[in-house]
Amino acid sequence: MTGTRVAIVTGGSRGIGAAVVRKLAQQGYDVVVNYAGNAEAAEKAVAAATGAGARTIAVAADVADETAVERLFDAAQDAFGGVDVVVHAAGRMVLAPIAELDLSDLDALHRTNIRGTFVVAQQAARRVRAGGAIVTFSTSVVGLQLPTYGAYVASKAAVEGITMVLARELRGRDITVNAVAPGPTATALFLDGKDEATVERMAKQPPLERLGRPEDIAETVAFLAGPGGRWVNGQVLRANGGIV
């Protein structure tokens, strides 16, 4: 398609989401930065994208609230004329053994990760233009099945299922739908609550022997969203440095 492409990035105010915002801005997209509550972080993401030459706005929305998400897509339409790429990076993580997990934490995690993905996917399916792309976020822990990740893995396995079904439902629309499943990545979400020994051990898991960087994941997302990724559809891309 011709003209400037428009991207919505949920969870775009920090971590991997903010890196995706910067990368897409550098590639010439107009970008809508969605955030949950940290307006200051969102404005920093907007400033970084604007500095890269992109037209950028920030829009607050709870991704699990269908009315708020509809307004988010309306804002993209009003500001930039449409939506070509949706990157759903917003998410929540709670770690605890299954036997000990507080079920209120389970409900909150699943509201954001499962319902949030479904709500964003629903609007994306209705709004993304032909030639566009939808990218969701899973985790490589779905395959690794590490202790204490039970609730998180359950939610992200659901994300993978939603994503694969949506790819098939959009047959004939010329829209790709894929999930990115990062391995250990040096973000605040990952590092929170982990001691130095745990971080070091997890950094040694991939053959490349380091943690992923948000920029590594952003490059993967940009590939799936761009012209080079048009023949990749209905896949889970495990961006984890080679962990199996």
PDB file of C-alpha atoms in Angstrom:
ATOM      1  CA  MET A   1       0.000   0.000   0.000  1.00  0.00           C
ATOM      2  CA  THR A   2       1.091   3.586  -0.515  1.00  0.00           C
ATOM      3  CA  GLY A   3       1.497   6.439   1.946  1.00  0.00           C
ATOM      4  CA  THR A   4       2.695   6.473   5.546  1.00  0.00           C
ATOM      5  CA  ARG A   5       1.753   3.405   7.516  1.00  0.00           C
ATOM      6  CA  VAL A   6       0.097   3.816  10.891  1.00  0.00           C
ATOM      7  CA  ALA A   7       0.897   1.624  13.903  1.00  0.00           C
ATOM      8  CA  ILE A   8      -0.765   1.232  17.297  1.00  0.00           C
ATOM      9  CA  VAL A   9       1.550  -0.145  19.990  1.00  0.00           C
ATOM     10  CA  THR A  10      -0.151  -1.171  23.220  1.00  0.00           C
ATOM     11  CA  GLY A  11       2.064  -1.114  26.282  1.00  0.00           C
ATOM     12  CA  GLY A  12       4.183   1.319  24.290  1.00  0.00           C
ATOM     13  CA  SER A  13       5.383   3.470  27.160  1.00  0.00           C
ATOM     14  CA  ARG A  14       8.171   1.224  28.464  1.00  0.00           C
ATOM     15  CA  GLY A  15      10.233  -1.914  27.989  1.00  0.00           C
ATOM     16  CA  ILE A  16       9.761  -3.860  24.771  1.00  0.00           C
ATOM     17  CA  GLY A  17       6.761  -1.745  23.776  1.00  0.00           C
ATOM     18  CA  ALA A  18       8.781   1.483  23.943  1.00  0.00           C
ATOM     19  CA  ALA A  19      11.553  -0.128  21.886  1.00  0.00           C
ATOM     20  CA  VAL A  20       8.980  -1.127  19.277  1.00  0.00           C
ATOM     21  CA  VAL A  21       7.673   2.450  19.184  1.00  0.00           C
ATOM     22  CA  ARG A  22      11.189   3.773  18.556  1.00  0.00           C
ATOM     23  CA  LYS A  23      11.916   1.196  15.868  1.00  0.00           C
ATOM     24  CA  LEU A  24       8.699   1.768  13.948  1.00  0.00           C
ATOM     25  CA  ALA A  25       9.191   5.528  14.193  1.00  0.00           C
ATOM     26  CA  GLN A  26      12.680   5.138  12.717  1.00  0.00           C
ATOM     27  CA  GLN A  27      11.122   3.170   9.867  1.00  0.00           C
ATOM     28  CA  GLY A  28       8.733   5.987   9.049  1.00  0.00           C
ATOM     29  CA  TYR A  29       5.492   4.864  10.678  1.00  0.00           C
ATOM     30  CA  ASP A  30       3.045   7.218  12.342  1.00  0.00           C
ATOM     31  CA  VAL A  31       2.702   5.755  15.826  1.00  0.00           C
ATOM     32  CA  VAL A  32      -0.002   5.692  18.481  1.00  0.00           C
ATOM     33  CA  VAL A  33       1.532   4.934  21.875  1.00  0.00           C
ATOM     34  CA  ASN A  34      -0.970   3.239  24.155  1.00  0.00           C
ATOM     35  CA  TYR A  35      -0.320   3.212  27.893  1.00  0.00           C
ATOM     36  CA  ALA A  36      -2.225   2.145  30.991  1.00  0.00           C
ATOM     37  CA  GLY A  37      -1.446   4.850  33.549  1.00  0.00           C
ATOM     38  CA  ASN A  38       2.099   6.209  33.391  1.00  0.00           C
ATOM     39  CA  ALA A  39       1.630   9.367  31.335  1.00  0.00           C
ATOM     40  CA  GLU A  40       5.189  10.545  31.971  1.00  0.00           C
ATOM     41  CA  ALA A  41       6.674   7.365  30.493  1.00  0.00           C
ATOM     42  CA  ALA A  42       4.282   7.598  27.554  1.00  0.00           C
ATOM     43  CA  GLU A  43       5.366  11.158  26.817  1.00  0.00           C
ATOM     44  CA  LYS A  44       9.010  10.036  26.861  1.00  0.00           C
ATOM     45  CA  ALA A  45       8.140   7.367  24.295  1.00  0.00           C
ATOM     46  CA  VAL A  46       6.346   9.971  22.196  1.00  0.00           C
ATOM     47  CA  ALA A  47       9.329  12.320  22.423  1.00  0.00           C
ATOM     48  CA  ALA A  48      11.704   9.561  21.294  1.00  0.00           C
ATOM     49  CA  ALA A  49       9.480   8.694  18.337  1.00  0.00           C
ATOM     50  CA  THR A  50       8.989  12.327  17.406  1.00  0.00           C
ATOM     51  CA  GLY A  51      12.743  12.804  17.567  1.00  0.00           C
ATOM     52  CA  ALA A  52      13.049  10.027  14.990  1.00  0.00           C
ATOM     53  CA  GLY A  53      10.772  12.018  12.688  1.00  0.00           C
ATOM     54  CA  ALA A  54       7.463  10.267  13.296  1.00  0.00           C
ATOM     55  CA  ARG A  55       4.072  11.794  13.919  1.00  0.00           C
ATOM     56  CA  THR A  56       3.176  10.338  17.297  1.00  0.00           C
ATOM     57  CA  ILE A  57       0.409  10.592  19.895  1.00  0.00           C
ATOM     58  CA  ALA A  58      -0.148   8.913  23.269  1.00  0.00           C
ATOM     59  CA  VAL A  59      -3.538   7.475  24.220  1.00  0.00           C
ATOM     60  CA  ALA A  60      -4.400   5.999  27.615  1.00  0.00           C
ATOM     61  CA  ALA A  61      -6.519   2.844  27.546  1.00  0.00           C
ATOM     62  CA  ASP A  62      -7.010  -0.272  29.640  1.00  0.00           C
ATOM     63  CA  VAL A  63      -6.560  -2.987  27.008  1.00  0.00           C
ATOM     64  CA  ALA A  64      -9.175  -5.183  28.673  1.00  0.00           C
ATOM     65  CA  ASP A  65     -11.839  -2.443  28.438  1.00  0.00           C
ATOM     66  CA  GLU A  66     -13.543  -2.741  25.071  1.00  0.00           C
ATOM     67  CA  THR A  67     -14.873   0.828  25.146  1.00  0.00           C
ATOM     68  CA  ALA A  68     -11.436   2.254  25.909  1.00  0.00           C
ATOM     69  CA  VAL A  69      -9.820   0.155  23.172  1.00  0.00           C
ATOM     70  CA  GLU A  70     -12.428   1.280  20.669  1.00  0.00           C
ATOM     71  CA  ARG A  71     -11.542   4.874  21.569  1.00  0.00           C
ATOM     72  CA  LEU A  72      -7.855   4.034  21.091  1.00  0.00           C
ATOM     73  CA  PHE A  73      -8.509   2.881  17.536  1.00  0.00           C
ATOM     74  CA  ASP A  74     -10.763   5.886  16.945  1.00  0.00           C
ATOM     75  CA  ALA A  75      -7.893   8.153  18.020  1.00  0.00           C
ATOM     76  CA  ALA A  76      -5.586   6.525  15.473  1.00  0.00           C
ATOM     77  CA  GLN A  77      -8.221   6.942  12.791  1.00  0.00           C
ATOM     78  CA  ASP A  78      -8.839  10.587  13.683  1.00  0.00           C
ATOM     79  CA  ALA A  79      -5.149  11.515  13.937  1.00  0.00           C
ATOM     80  CA  PHE A  80      -3.686   9.561  11.042  1.00  0.00           C
ATOM     81  CA  GLY A  81      -6.545   8.280   8.882  1.00  0.00           C
ATOM     82  CA  GLY A  82      -6.465   4.572   9.622  1.00  0.00           C
ATOM     83  CA  VAL A  83      -4.534   1.631  11.087  1.00  0.00           C
ATOM     84  CA  ASP A  84      -2.088  -0.651   9.283  1.00  0.00           C
ATOM     85  CA  VAL A  85      -0.161  -2.338  12.104  1.00  0.00           C
ATOM     86  CA  VAL A  86      -1.212  -3.328  15.616  1.00  0.00           C
ATOM     87  CA  VAL A  87       1.464  -4.487  18.052  1.00  0.00           C
ATOM     88  CA  HIS A  88      -0.081  -5.740  21.265  1.00  0.00           C
ATOM     89  CA  ALA A  89       2.792  -5.566  23.756  1.00  0.00           C
ATOM     90  CA  ALA A  90       0.777  -4.751  26.883  1.00  0.00           C
ATOM     91  CA  GLY A  91       0.919  -7.496  29.475  1.00  0.00           C
ATOM     92  CA  ARG A  92       1.181  -8.458  33.110  1.00  0.00           C
ATOM     93  CA  MET A  93       3.304 -11.094  34.870  1.00  0.00           C
ATOM     94  CA  VAL A  94       2.813 -12.695  38.289  1.00  0.00           C
ATOM     95  CA  LEU A  95       5.126 -15.464  39.454  1.00  0.00           C
ATOM     96  CA  ALA A  96       4.286 -18.015  42.144  1.00  0.00           C
ATOM     97  CA  PRO A  97       4.006 -21.781  42.471  1.00  0.00           C
ATOM     98  CA  ILE A  98       0.569 -23.005  41.417  1.00  0.00           C
ATOM     99  CA  ALA A  99      -0.073 -24.294  44.945  1.00  0.00           C
ATOM    100  CA  GLU A 100       0.541 -20.835  46.411  1.00  0.00           C
ATOM    101  CA  LEU A 101      -0.784 -18.369  43.822  1.00  0.00           C
ATOM    102  CA  ASP A 102      -3.378 -15.909  45.058  1.00  0.00           C
ATOM    103  CA  LEU A 103      -6.350 -16.404  42.744  1.00  0.00           C
ATOM    104  CA  SER A 104      -7.053 -12.673  42.693  1.00  0.00           C
ATOM    105  CA  ASP A 105      -3.625 -12.295  41.066  1.00  0.00           C
ATOM    106  CA  LEU A 106      -4.589 -15.006  38.580  1.00  0.00           C
ATOM    107  CA  ASP A 107      -7.781 -13.133  37.690  1.00  0.00           C
ATOM    108  CA  ALA A 108      -5.952  -9.818  37.234  1.00  0.00           C
ATOM    109  CA  LEU A 109      -3.257 -11.418  35.093  1.00  0.00           C
ATOM    110  CA  HIS A 110      -5.750 -13.185  32.874  1.00  0.00           C
ATOM    111  CA  ARG A 111      -7.866 -10.047  32.535  1.00  0.00           C
ATOM    112  CA  THR A 112      -4.923  -8.177  31.056  1.00  0.00           C
ATOM    113  CA  ASN A 113      -3.233 -10.970  29.120  1.00  0.00           C
ATOM    114  CA  ILE A 114      -6.190 -12.983  27.815  1.00  0.00           C
ATOM    115  CA  ARG A 115      -9.136 -10.604  27.752  1.00  0.00           C
ATOM    116  CA  GLY A 116      -6.840  -7.719  26.792  1.00  0.00           C
ATOM    117  CA  THR A 117      -5.430  -9.655  23.851  1.00  0.00           C
ATOM    118  CA  PHE A 118      -8.902 -10.675  22.735  1.00  0.00           C
ATOM    119  CA  VAL A 119     -10.269  -7.135  22.945  1.00  0.00           C
ATOM    120  CA  VAL A 120      -7.336  -5.637  21.025  1.00  0.00           C
ATOM    121  CA  ALA A 121      -7.457  -8.452  18.458  1.00  0.00           C
ATOM    122  CA  GLN A 122     -11.171  -7.851  17.970  1.00  0.00           C
ATOM    123  CA  GLN A 123     -10.691  -4.180  17.155  1.00  0.00           C
ATOM    124  CA  ALA A 124      -7.638  -4.943  15.018  1.00  0.00           C
ATOM    125  CA  ALA A 125      -9.637  -7.482  13.008  1.00  0.00           C
ATOM    126  CA  ARG A 126     -12.264  -4.831  12.347  1.00  0.00           C
ATOM    127  CA  ARG A 127      -9.938  -1.919  11.593  1.00  0.00           C
ATOM    128  CA  VAL A 128      -6.570  -2.966  10.121  1.00  0.00           C
ATOM    129  CA  ARG A 129      -6.302  -2.136   6.431  1.00  0.00           C
ATOM    130  CA  ALA A 130      -5.307  -4.538   3.660  1.00  0.00           C
ATOM    131  CA  GLY A 131      -1.551  -5.046   3.586  1.00  0.00           C
ATOM    132  CA  GLY A 132      -1.381  -4.688   7.346  1.00  0.00           C
ATOM    133  CA  ALA A 133      -0.076  -6.770  10.210  1.00  0.00           C
ATOM    134  CA  ILE A 134      -1.136  -7.773  13.714  1.00  0.00           C
ATOM    135  CA  VAL A 135       1.560  -8.856  16.182  1.00  0.00           C
ATOM    136  CA  THR A 136       0.762 -10.223  19.639  1.00  0.00           C
ATOM    137  CA  PHE A 137       3.114 -11.234  22.442  1.00  0.00           C
ATOM    138  CA  SER A 138       3.534 -14.684  23.932  1.00  0.00           C
ATOM    139  CA  THR A 139       6.597 -15.952  25.828  1.00  0.00           C
ATOM    140  CA  SER A 140       9.166 -18.670  25.274  1.00  0.00           C
ATOM    141  CA  VAL A 141       8.279 -19.964  28.752  1.00  0.00           C
ATOM    142  CA  VAL A 142       5.209 -21.583  27.139  1.00  0.00           C
ATOM    143  CA  GLY A 143       7.697 -24.141  25.815  1.00  0.00           C
ATOM    144  CA  LEU A 144      10.178 -24.055  28.697  1.00  0.00           C
ATOM    145  CA  GLN A 145       7.469 -24.562  31.359  1.00  0.00           C
ATOM    146  CA  LEU A 146       9.540 -23.167  34.218  1.00  0.00           C
ATOM    147  CA  PRO A 147       8.330 -23.471  37.834  1.00  0.00           C
ATOM    148  CA  THR A 148       6.428 -20.427  39.211  1.00  0.00           C
ATOM    149  CA  TYR A 149       5.318 -19.399  35.700  1.00  0.00           C
ATOM    150  CA  GLY A 150       2.107 -21.460  35.683  1.00  0.00           C
ATOM    151  CA  ALA A 151      -0.390 -18.604  35.604  1.00  0.00           C
ATOM    152  CA  TYR A 152       1.675 -16.563  33.146  1.00  0.00           C
ATOM    153  CA  VAL A 153       2.175 -19.537  30.818  1.00  0.00           C
ATOM    154  CA  ALA A 154      -1.550 -20.303  30.910  1.00  0.00           C
ATOM    155  CA  SER A 155      -2.346 -16.762  29.833  1.00  0.00           C
ATOM    156  CA  LYS A 156       0.260 -16.684  27.075  1.00  0.00           C
ATOM    157  CA  ALA A 157      -0.742 -20.087  25.720  1.00  0.00           C
ATOM    158  CA  ALA A 158      -4.186 -18.539  25.318  1.00  0.00           C
ATOM    159  CA  VAL A 159      -2.595 -15.609  23.457  1.00  0.00           C
ATOM    160  CA  GLU A 160      -0.991 -18.036  21.021  1.00  0.00           C
ATOM    161  CA  GLY A 161      -4.333 -19.746  20.443  1.00  0.00           C
ATOM    162  CA  ILE A 162      -6.177 -16.477  19.827  1.00  0.00           C
ATOM    163  CA  THR A 163      -3.459 -15.359  17.421  1.00  0.00           C
ATOM    164  CA  MET A 164      -3.466 -18.552  15.355  1.00  0.00           C
ATOM    165  CA  VAL A 165      -7.256 -18.555  15.037  1.00  0.00           C
ATOM    166  CA  LEU A 166      -7.329 -14.883  14.028  1.00  0.00           C
ATOM    167  CA  ALA A 167      -4.755 -15.513  11.285  1.00  0.00           C
ATOM    168  CA  ARG A 168      -7.153 -18.012   9.726  1.00  0.00           C
ATOM    169  CA  GLU A 169     -10.242 -15.877  10.264  1.00  0.00           C
ATOM    170  CA  LEU A 170      -8.667 -13.035   8.265  1.00  0.00           C
ATOM    171  CA  ARG A 171      -8.337 -15.175   5.135  1.00  0.00           C
ATOM    172  CA  GLY A 172      -8.665 -13.025   2.041  1.00  0.00           C
ATOM    173  CA  ARG A 173      -7.958  -9.742   3.848  1.00  0.00           C
ATOM    174  CA  ASP A 174      -4.186  -9.562   3.098  1.00  0.00           C
ATOM    175  CA  ILE A 175      -3.405  -9.118   6.797  1.00  0.00           C
ATOM    176  CA  THR A 176      -0.724 -11.149   8.576  1.00  0.00           C
ATOM    177  CA  VAL A 177      -1.197 -12.238  12.186  1.00  0.00           C
ATOM    178  CA  ASN A 178       1.726 -13.553  14.231  1.00  0.00           C
ATOM    179  CA  ALA A 179       2.922 -13.841  17.811  1.00  0.00           C
ATOM    180  CA  VAL A 180       6.404 -13.034  19.095  1.00  0.00           C
ATOM    181  CA  ALA A 181       7.576 -15.142  22.044  1.00  0.00           C
ATOM    182  CA  PRO A 182      10.613 -13.516  23.681  1.00  0.00           C
ATOM    183  CA  GLY A 183      12.986 -15.346  25.954  1.00  0.00           C
ATOM    184  CA  PRO A 184      14.563 -13.650  28.988  1.00  0.00           C
ATOM    185  CA  THR A 185      14.786  -9.973  28.060  1.00  0.00           C
ATOM    186  CA  ALA A 186      16.305  -7.184  30.141  1.00  0.00           C
ATOM    187  CA  THR A 187      13.186  -5.193  30.970  1.00  0.00           C
ATOM    188  CA  ALA A 188      11.845  -3.937  34.285  1.00  0.00           C
ATOM    189  CA  LEU A 189       9.039  -6.519  34.050  1.00  0.00           C
ATOM    190  CA  PHE A 190      11.556  -9.358  33.759  1.00  0.00           C
ATOM    191  CA  LEU A 191      14.102  -8.091  36.287  1.00  0.00           C
ATOM    192  CA  ASP A 192      11.571  -7.257  39.018  1.00  0.00           C
ATOM    193  CA  GLY A 193      11.956  -9.598  41.995  1.00  0.00           C
ATOM    194  CA  LYS A 194      14.937 -11.537  40.607  1.00  0.00           C
ATOM    195  CA  ASP A 195      18.267 -11.616  42.412  1.00  0.00           C
ATOM    196  CA  GLU A 196      21.584 -11.262  40.573  1.00  0.00           C
ATOM    197  CA  ALA A 197      22.287 -14.997  40.597  1.00  0.00           C
ATOM    198  CA  THR A 198      18.920 -15.771  39.001  1.00  0.00           C
ATOM    199  CA  VAL A 199      19.427 -13.157  36.302  1.00  0.00           C
ATOM    200  CA  GLU A 200      22.923 -14.480  35.587  1.00  0.00           C
ATOM    201  CA  ARG A 201      21.678 -18.055  35.366  1.00  0.00           C
ATOM    202  CA  MET A 202      18.886 -17.122  32.959  1.00  0.00           C
ATOM    203  CA  ALA A 203      21.280 -15.051  30.857  1.00  0.00           C
ATOM    204  CA  LYS A 204      23.340 -18.223  30.320  1.00  0.00           C
ATOM    205  CA  GLN A 205      20.365 -20.233  29.002  1.00  0.00           C
ATOM    206  CA  PRO A 206      20.633 -19.278  25.308  1.00  0.00           C
ATOM    207  CA  PRO A 207      23.687 -20.371  23.307  1.00  0.00           C
ATOM    208  CA  LEU A 208      24.406 -16.664  22.780  1.00  0.00           C
ATOM    209  CA  GLU A 209      24.822 -16.409  26.580  1.00  0.00           C
ATOM    210  CA  ARG A 210      23.161 -13.083  27.255  1.00  0.00           C
ATOM    211  CA  LEU A 211      19.767 -11.651  28.009  1.00  0.00           C
ATOM    212  CA  GLY A 212      17.779 -10.332  25.110  1.00  0.00           C
ATOM    213  CA  ARG A 213      17.518  -6.583  24.722  1.00  0.00           C
ATOM    214  CA  PRO A 214      14.238  -4.780  24.051  1.00  0.00           C
ATOM    215  CA  GLU A 215      15.791  -3.671  20.764  1.00  0.00           C
ATOM    216  CA  ASP A 216      16.280  -7.322  19.733  1.00  0.00           C
ATOM    217  CA  ILE A 217      12.575  -7.943  20.095  1.00  0.00           C
ATOM    218  CA  ALA A 218      11.684  -4.670  18.379  1.00  0.00           C
ATOM    219  CA  GLU A 219      13.701  -5.753  15.340  1.00  0.00           C
ATOM    220  CA  THR A 220      11.680  -8.980  15.200  1.00  0.00           C
ATOM    221  CA  VAL A 221       8.400  -7.082  15.422  1.00  0.00           C
ATOM    222  CA  ALA A 222       9.506  -4.633  12.719  1.00  0.00           C
ATOM    223  CA  PHE A 223      10.299  -7.566  10.417  1.00  0.00           C
ATOM    224  CA  LEU A 224       6.843  -9.081  10.914  1.00  0.00           C
ATOM    225  CA  ALA A 225       5.165  -5.700  10.440  1.00  0.00           C
ATOM    226  CA  GLY A 226       7.160  -4.743   7.362  1.00  0.00           C
ATOM    227  CA  PRO A 227       7.423  -5.852   3.723  1.00  0.00           C
ATOM    228  CA  GLY A 228      10.036  -8.516   4.515  1.00  0.00           C
ATOM    229  CA  GLY A 229       7.609 -10.419   6.719  1.00  0.00           C
ATOM    230  CA  ARG A 230       4.634 -10.613   4.380  1.00  0.00           C
ATOM    231  CA  TRP A 231       4.989 -14.368   3.822  1.00  0.00           C
ATOM    232  CA  VAL A 232       5.132 -15.139   7.553  1.00  0.00           C
ATOM    233  CA  ASN A 233       1.586 -15.668   8.830  1.00  0.00           C
ATOM    234  CA  GLY A 234      -0.070 -17.631  11.608  1.00  0.00           C
ATOM    235  CA  GLN A 235       3.237 -18.316  13.370  1.00  0.00           C
ATOM    236  CA  VAL A 236       4.777 -18.036  16.824  1.00  0.00           C
ATOM    237  CA  LEU A 237       8.278 -16.605  16.394  1.00  0.00           C
ATOM    238  CA  ARG A 238      10.421 -17.509  19.388  1.00  0.00           C
ATOM    239  CA  ALA A 239      12.926 -14.652  19.694  1.00  0.00           C
ATOM    240  CA  ASN A 240      15.067 -16.071  22.474  1.00  0.00           C
ATOM    241  CA  GLY A 241      18.668 -16.505  21.326  1.00  0.00           C
ATOM    242  CA  GLY A 242      18.313 -20.217  20.759  1.00  0.00           C
ATOM    243  CA  ILE A 243      16.737 -21.542  23.975  1.00  0.00           C
ATOM    244  CA  VAL A 244      14.934 -24.825  23.367  1.00  0.00           C
TER     245      VAL A 244
END
